[in-house]
Tab-separated table of C-alpha atoms in Angstrom:
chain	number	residue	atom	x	y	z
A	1	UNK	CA	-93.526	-25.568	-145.403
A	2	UNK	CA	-96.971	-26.305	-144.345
A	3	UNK	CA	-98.149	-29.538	-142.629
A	4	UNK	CA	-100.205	-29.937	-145.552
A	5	UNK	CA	-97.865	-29.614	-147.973
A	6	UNK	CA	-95.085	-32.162	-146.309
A	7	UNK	CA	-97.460	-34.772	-146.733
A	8	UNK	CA	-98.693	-33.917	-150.126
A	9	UNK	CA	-94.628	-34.369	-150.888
A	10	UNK	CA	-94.237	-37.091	-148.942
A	11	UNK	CA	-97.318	-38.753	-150.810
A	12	UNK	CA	-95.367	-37.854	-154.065
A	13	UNK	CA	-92.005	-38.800	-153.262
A	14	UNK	CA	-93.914	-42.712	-152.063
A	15	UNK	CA	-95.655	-43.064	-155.053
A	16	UNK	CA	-92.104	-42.169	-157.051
A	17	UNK	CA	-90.294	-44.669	-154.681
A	18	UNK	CA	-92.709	-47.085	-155.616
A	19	UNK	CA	-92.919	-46.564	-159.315
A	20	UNK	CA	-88.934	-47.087	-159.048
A	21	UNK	CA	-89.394	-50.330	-157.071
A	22	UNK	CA	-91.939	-51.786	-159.793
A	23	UNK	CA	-88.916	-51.568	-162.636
A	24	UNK	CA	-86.433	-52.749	-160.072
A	25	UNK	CA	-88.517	-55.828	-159.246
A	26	UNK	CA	-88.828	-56.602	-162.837
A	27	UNK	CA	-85.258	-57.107	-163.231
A	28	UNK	CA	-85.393	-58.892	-160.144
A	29	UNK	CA	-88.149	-61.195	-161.637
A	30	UNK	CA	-85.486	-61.468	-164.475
A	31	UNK	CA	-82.934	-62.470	-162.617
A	32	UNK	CA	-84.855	-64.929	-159.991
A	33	UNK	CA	-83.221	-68.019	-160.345
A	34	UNK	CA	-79.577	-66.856	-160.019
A	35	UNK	CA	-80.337	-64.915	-157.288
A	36	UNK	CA	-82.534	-67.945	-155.737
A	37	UNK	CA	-79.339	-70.375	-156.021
A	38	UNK	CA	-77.235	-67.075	-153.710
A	39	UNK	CA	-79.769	-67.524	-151.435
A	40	UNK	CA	-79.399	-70.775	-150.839
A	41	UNK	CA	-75.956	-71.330	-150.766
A	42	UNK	CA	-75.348	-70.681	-146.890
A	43	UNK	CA	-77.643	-73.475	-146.524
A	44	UNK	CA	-76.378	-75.893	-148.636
A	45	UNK	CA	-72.470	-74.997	-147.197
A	46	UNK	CA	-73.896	-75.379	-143.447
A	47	UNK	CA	-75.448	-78.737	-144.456
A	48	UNK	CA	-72.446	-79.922	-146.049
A	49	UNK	CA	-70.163	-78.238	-143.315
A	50	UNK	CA	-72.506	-80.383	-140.130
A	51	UNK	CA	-73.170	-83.017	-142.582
A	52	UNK	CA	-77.446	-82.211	-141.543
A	53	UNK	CA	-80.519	-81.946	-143.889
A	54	UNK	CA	-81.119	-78.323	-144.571
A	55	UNK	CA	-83.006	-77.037	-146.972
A	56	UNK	CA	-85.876	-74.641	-147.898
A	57	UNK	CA	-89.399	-75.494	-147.658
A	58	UNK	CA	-92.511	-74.381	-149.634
A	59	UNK	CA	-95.441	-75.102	-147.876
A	60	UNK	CA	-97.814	-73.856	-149.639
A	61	UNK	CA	-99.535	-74.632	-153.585
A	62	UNK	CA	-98.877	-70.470	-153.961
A	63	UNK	CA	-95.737	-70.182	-151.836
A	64	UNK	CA	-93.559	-70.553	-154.765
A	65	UNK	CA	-94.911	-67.902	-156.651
A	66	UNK	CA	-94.905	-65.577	-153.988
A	67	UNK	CA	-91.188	-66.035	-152.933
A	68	UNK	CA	-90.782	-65.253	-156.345
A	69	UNK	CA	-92.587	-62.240	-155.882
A	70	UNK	CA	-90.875	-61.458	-153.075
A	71	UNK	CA	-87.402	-62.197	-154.044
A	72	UNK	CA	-87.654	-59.947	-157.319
A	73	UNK	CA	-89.205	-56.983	-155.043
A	74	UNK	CA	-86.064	-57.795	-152.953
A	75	UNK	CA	-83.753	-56.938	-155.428
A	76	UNK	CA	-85.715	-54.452	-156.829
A	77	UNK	CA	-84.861	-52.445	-153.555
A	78	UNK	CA	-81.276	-52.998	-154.481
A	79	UNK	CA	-81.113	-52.237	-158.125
A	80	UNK	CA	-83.109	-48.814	-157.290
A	81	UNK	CA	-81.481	-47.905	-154.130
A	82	UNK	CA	-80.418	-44.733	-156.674
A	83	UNK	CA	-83.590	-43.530	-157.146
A	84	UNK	CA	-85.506	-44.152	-153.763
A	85	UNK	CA	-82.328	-42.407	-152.002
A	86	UNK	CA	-82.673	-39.665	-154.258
A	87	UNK	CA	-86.293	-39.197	-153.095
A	88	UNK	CA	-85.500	-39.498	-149.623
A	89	UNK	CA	-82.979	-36.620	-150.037
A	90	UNK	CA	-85.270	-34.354	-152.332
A	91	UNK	CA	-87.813	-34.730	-149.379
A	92	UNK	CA	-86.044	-34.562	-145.780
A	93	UNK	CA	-84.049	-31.344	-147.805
A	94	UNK	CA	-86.766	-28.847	-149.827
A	95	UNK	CA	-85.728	-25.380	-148.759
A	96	UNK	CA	-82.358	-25.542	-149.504
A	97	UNK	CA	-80.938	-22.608	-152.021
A	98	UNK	CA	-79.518	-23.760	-154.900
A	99	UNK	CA	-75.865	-23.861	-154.130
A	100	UNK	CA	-76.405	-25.952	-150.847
A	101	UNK	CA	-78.636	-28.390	-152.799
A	102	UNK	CA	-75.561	-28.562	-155.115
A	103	UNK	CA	-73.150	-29.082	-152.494
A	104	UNK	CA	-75.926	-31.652	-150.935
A	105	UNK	CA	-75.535	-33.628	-154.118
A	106	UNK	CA	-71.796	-34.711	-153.711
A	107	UNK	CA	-73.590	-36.329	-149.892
A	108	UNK	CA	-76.068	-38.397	-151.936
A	109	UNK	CA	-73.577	-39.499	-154.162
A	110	UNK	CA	-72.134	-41.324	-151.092
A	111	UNK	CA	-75.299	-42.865	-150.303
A	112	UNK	CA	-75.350	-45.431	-152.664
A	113	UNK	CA	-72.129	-46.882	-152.007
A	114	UNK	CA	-72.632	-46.903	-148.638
A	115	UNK	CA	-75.943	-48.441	-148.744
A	116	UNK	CA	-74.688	-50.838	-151.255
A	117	UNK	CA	-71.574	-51.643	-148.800
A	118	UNK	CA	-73.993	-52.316	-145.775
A	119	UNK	CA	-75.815	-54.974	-147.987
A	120	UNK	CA	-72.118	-56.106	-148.761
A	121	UNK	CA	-71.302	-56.830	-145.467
A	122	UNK	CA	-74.237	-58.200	-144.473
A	123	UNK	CA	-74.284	-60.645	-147.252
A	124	UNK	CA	-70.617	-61.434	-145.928
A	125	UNK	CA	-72.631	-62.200	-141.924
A	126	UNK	CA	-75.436	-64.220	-143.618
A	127	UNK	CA	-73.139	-67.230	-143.771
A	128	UNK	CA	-71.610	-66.910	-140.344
A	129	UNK	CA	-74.904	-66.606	-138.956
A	130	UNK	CA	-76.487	-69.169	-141.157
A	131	UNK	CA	-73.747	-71.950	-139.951
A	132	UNK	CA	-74.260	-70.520	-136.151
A	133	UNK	CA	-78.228	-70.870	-136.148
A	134	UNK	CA	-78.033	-74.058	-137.931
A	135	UNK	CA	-75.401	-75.429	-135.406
A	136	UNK	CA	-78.385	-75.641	-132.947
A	137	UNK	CA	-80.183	-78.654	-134.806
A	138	UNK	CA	-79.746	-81.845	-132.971
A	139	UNK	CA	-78.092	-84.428	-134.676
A	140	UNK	CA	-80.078	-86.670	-137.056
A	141	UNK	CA	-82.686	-84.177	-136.739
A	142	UNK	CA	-84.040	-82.161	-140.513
A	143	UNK	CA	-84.158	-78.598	-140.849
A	144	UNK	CA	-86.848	-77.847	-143.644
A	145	UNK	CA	-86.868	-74.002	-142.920
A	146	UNK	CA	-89.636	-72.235	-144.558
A	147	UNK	CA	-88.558	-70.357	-147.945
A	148	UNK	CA	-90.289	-67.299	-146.823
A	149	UNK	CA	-89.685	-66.770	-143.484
A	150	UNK	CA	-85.689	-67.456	-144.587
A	151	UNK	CA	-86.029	-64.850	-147.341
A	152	UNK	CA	-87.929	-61.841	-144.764
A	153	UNK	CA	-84.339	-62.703	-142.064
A	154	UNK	CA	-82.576	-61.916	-145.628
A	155	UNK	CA	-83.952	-58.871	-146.401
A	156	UNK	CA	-84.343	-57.842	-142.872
A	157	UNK	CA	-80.405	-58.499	-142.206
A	158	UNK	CA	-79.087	-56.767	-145.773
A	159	UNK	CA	-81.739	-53.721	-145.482
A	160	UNK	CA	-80.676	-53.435	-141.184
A	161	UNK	CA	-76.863	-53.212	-142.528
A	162	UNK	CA	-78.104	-50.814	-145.906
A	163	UNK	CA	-80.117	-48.018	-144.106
A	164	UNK	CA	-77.441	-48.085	-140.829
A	165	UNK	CA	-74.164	-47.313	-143.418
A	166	UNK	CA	-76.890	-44.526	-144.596
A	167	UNK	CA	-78.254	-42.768	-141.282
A	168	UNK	CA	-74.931	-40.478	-141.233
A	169	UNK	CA	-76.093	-39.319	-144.863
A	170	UNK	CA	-79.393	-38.755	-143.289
A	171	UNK	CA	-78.375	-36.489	-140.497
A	172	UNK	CA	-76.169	-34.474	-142.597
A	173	UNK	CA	-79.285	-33.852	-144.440
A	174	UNK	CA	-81.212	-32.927	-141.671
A	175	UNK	CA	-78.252	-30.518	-140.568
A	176	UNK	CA	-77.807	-28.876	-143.800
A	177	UNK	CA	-82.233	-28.461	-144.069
A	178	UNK	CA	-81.598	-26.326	-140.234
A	179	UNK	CA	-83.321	-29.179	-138.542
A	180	UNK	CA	-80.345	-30.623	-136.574
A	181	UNK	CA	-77.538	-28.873	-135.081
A	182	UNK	CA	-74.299	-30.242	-134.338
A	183	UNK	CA	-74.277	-29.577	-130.999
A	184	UNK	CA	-77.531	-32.278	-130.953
A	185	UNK	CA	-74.764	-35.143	-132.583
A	186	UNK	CA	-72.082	-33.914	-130.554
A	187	UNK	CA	-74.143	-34.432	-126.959
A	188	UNK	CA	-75.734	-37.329	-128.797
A	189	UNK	CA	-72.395	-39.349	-129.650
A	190	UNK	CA	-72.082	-42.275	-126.521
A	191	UNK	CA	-75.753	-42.913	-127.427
A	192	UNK	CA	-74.693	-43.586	-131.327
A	193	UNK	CA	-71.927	-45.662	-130.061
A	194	UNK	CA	-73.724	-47.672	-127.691
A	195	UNK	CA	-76.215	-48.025	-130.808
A	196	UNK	CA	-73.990	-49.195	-133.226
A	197	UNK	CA	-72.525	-51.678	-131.035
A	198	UNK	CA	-76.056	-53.300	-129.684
A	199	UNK	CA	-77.095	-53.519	-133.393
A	200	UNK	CA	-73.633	-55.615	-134.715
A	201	UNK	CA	-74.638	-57.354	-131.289
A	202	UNK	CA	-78.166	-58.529	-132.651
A	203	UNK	CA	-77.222	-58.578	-136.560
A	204	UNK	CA	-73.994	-60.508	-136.231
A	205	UNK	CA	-75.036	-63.699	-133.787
A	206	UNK	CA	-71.989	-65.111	-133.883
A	207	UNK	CA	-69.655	-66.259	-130.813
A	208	UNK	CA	-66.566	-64.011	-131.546
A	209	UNK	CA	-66.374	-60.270	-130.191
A	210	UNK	CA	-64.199	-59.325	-133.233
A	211	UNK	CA	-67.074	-59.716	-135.702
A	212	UNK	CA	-69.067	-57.519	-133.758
A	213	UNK	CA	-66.380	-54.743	-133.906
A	214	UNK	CA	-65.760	-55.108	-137.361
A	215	UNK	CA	-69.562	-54.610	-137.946
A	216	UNK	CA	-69.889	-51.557	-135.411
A	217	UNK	CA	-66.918	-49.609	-136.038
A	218	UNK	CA	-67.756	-48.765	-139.838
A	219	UNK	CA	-70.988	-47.468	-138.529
A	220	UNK	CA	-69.478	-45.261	-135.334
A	221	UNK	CA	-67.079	-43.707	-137.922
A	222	UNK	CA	-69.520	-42.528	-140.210
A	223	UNK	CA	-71.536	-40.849	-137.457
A	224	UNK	CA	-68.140	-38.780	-136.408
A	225	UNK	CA	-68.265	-38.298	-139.925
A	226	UNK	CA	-71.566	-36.578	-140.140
A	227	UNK	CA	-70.592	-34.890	-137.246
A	228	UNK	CA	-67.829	-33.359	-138.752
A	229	UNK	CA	-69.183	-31.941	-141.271
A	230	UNK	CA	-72.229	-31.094	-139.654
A	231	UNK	CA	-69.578	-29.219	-137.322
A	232	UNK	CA	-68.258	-27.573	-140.673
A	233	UNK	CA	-71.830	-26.599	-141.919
A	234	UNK	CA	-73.313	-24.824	-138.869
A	235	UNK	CA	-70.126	-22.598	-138.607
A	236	UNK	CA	-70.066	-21.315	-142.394
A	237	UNK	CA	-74.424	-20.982	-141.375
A	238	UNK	CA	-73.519	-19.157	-137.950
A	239	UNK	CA	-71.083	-16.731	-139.867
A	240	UNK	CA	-73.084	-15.920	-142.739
A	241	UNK	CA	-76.031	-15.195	-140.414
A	242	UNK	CA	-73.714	-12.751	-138.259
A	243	UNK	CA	-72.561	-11.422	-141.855
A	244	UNK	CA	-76.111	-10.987	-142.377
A	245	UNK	CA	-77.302	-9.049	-139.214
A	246	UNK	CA	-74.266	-6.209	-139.162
């Protein structure tokens, strides 16, 4: 395909991603206050936990409205993780035949619940490293922490975990499109490791190495798991094309 006509799709396949976010964010606007009172629960346990003043902080005449704004686009990228995957697929995969975009379905059916399971387990961190961050406020000290900036280490922490469970359905797109071979995992595998292992590092700042595992190993086995099949895929390819050439 033309340069031209990737981005022409890749302006398409935005502007669908988007239209998808705008209904997800209305149910999100829907659902604001529920979700709000989630949100601020690891806050309200820490300060009960250190017996400390924590709470959010709107400083701002319009900083409630936009956190409202924010927090219903936030789940909007939740609720329509569906559709926006979908578009990711249909675009990093266009010249697939119609059997192997078939096949390619049954991946993108796993790319939900994965995704959704990343943003499960880091909603299961956010606690940990709520009570660990706000273990570093002196005593008799207040931690007003600004309802944004709280909300963007949310999202950043849940969308980190969501897109890393999904990378492995992401390379096995790229094999099955002819744009990665195995061979480029396979060579490529102490690098994913190391990876996977500095990210739990970063996303999970909590004192205990066993957290860390538990948030790296998930991700290490899903890259031998793209591997594998991507293993599987070139072989049926390399065959066909030898099939092919006699």
């Amino acid at each position: 395909m033309p340069l031209r006509e990737h981005l022409l799709e890749l302006r398409k396949r935005l502007f669908l991603v988007a239209c998808g976010l705008v209904v997800g964010g209305v149910a999100g606007w829907v659902l604001y206050e529920p979700l709000l009172d989630a949100l601020q629960a690891p806050l309200q346990v820490a300060a009960q936990e250190q017996d400390k003043t924590i709470a959010l902080n709107f400083t701002g005449m319009a900083s409630a409205l936009d956190m409202k704004v924010k927090v219903a686009l936030f789940l909007g990228v939740i609720v329509s993780c569906p559709w926006w995957l979908y578009q990711l697929w249909a675009f990093i995969t266009p010249g697939l035949t119609r059997r192997e975009r078939h096949y390619a379905f049954g991946f993108l059916g796993a790319a939900v619940p994965l995704f959704l399971g990343g943003a499960a387990l880091a909603w299961w961190v956010l606690p940990h490293a709520v009570d660990i961050l706000a273990g570093f406020v002196p005593e008799g000290a207040t931690n007003f922490t600004d309802a944004q900036g709280y909300l963007s280490f949310v999202m950043r922490l849940v969308l980190a975990f969501g897109l890393a469970f999904v990378s492995p359905v992401v390379l096995t797109g790229l094999n099955m499109s002819g744009l990665l071979r195995h061979e480029t995992l396979a060579k490529g595998w102490r690098w994913a490791v190391l990876i996977a292992f500095v990210f739990a590092a970063v996303m999970t700042p909590t004192p205990d190495a066993l957290t860390m595992i538990f948030v790296a190993l998930p991700i290490c086995v899903l890259y031998f798991g793209a591997l594998g099949l991507a293993v599987l895929h070139d072989r049926r390819a390399d065959r066909k094309r030898v099939a092919e050439a006699l």
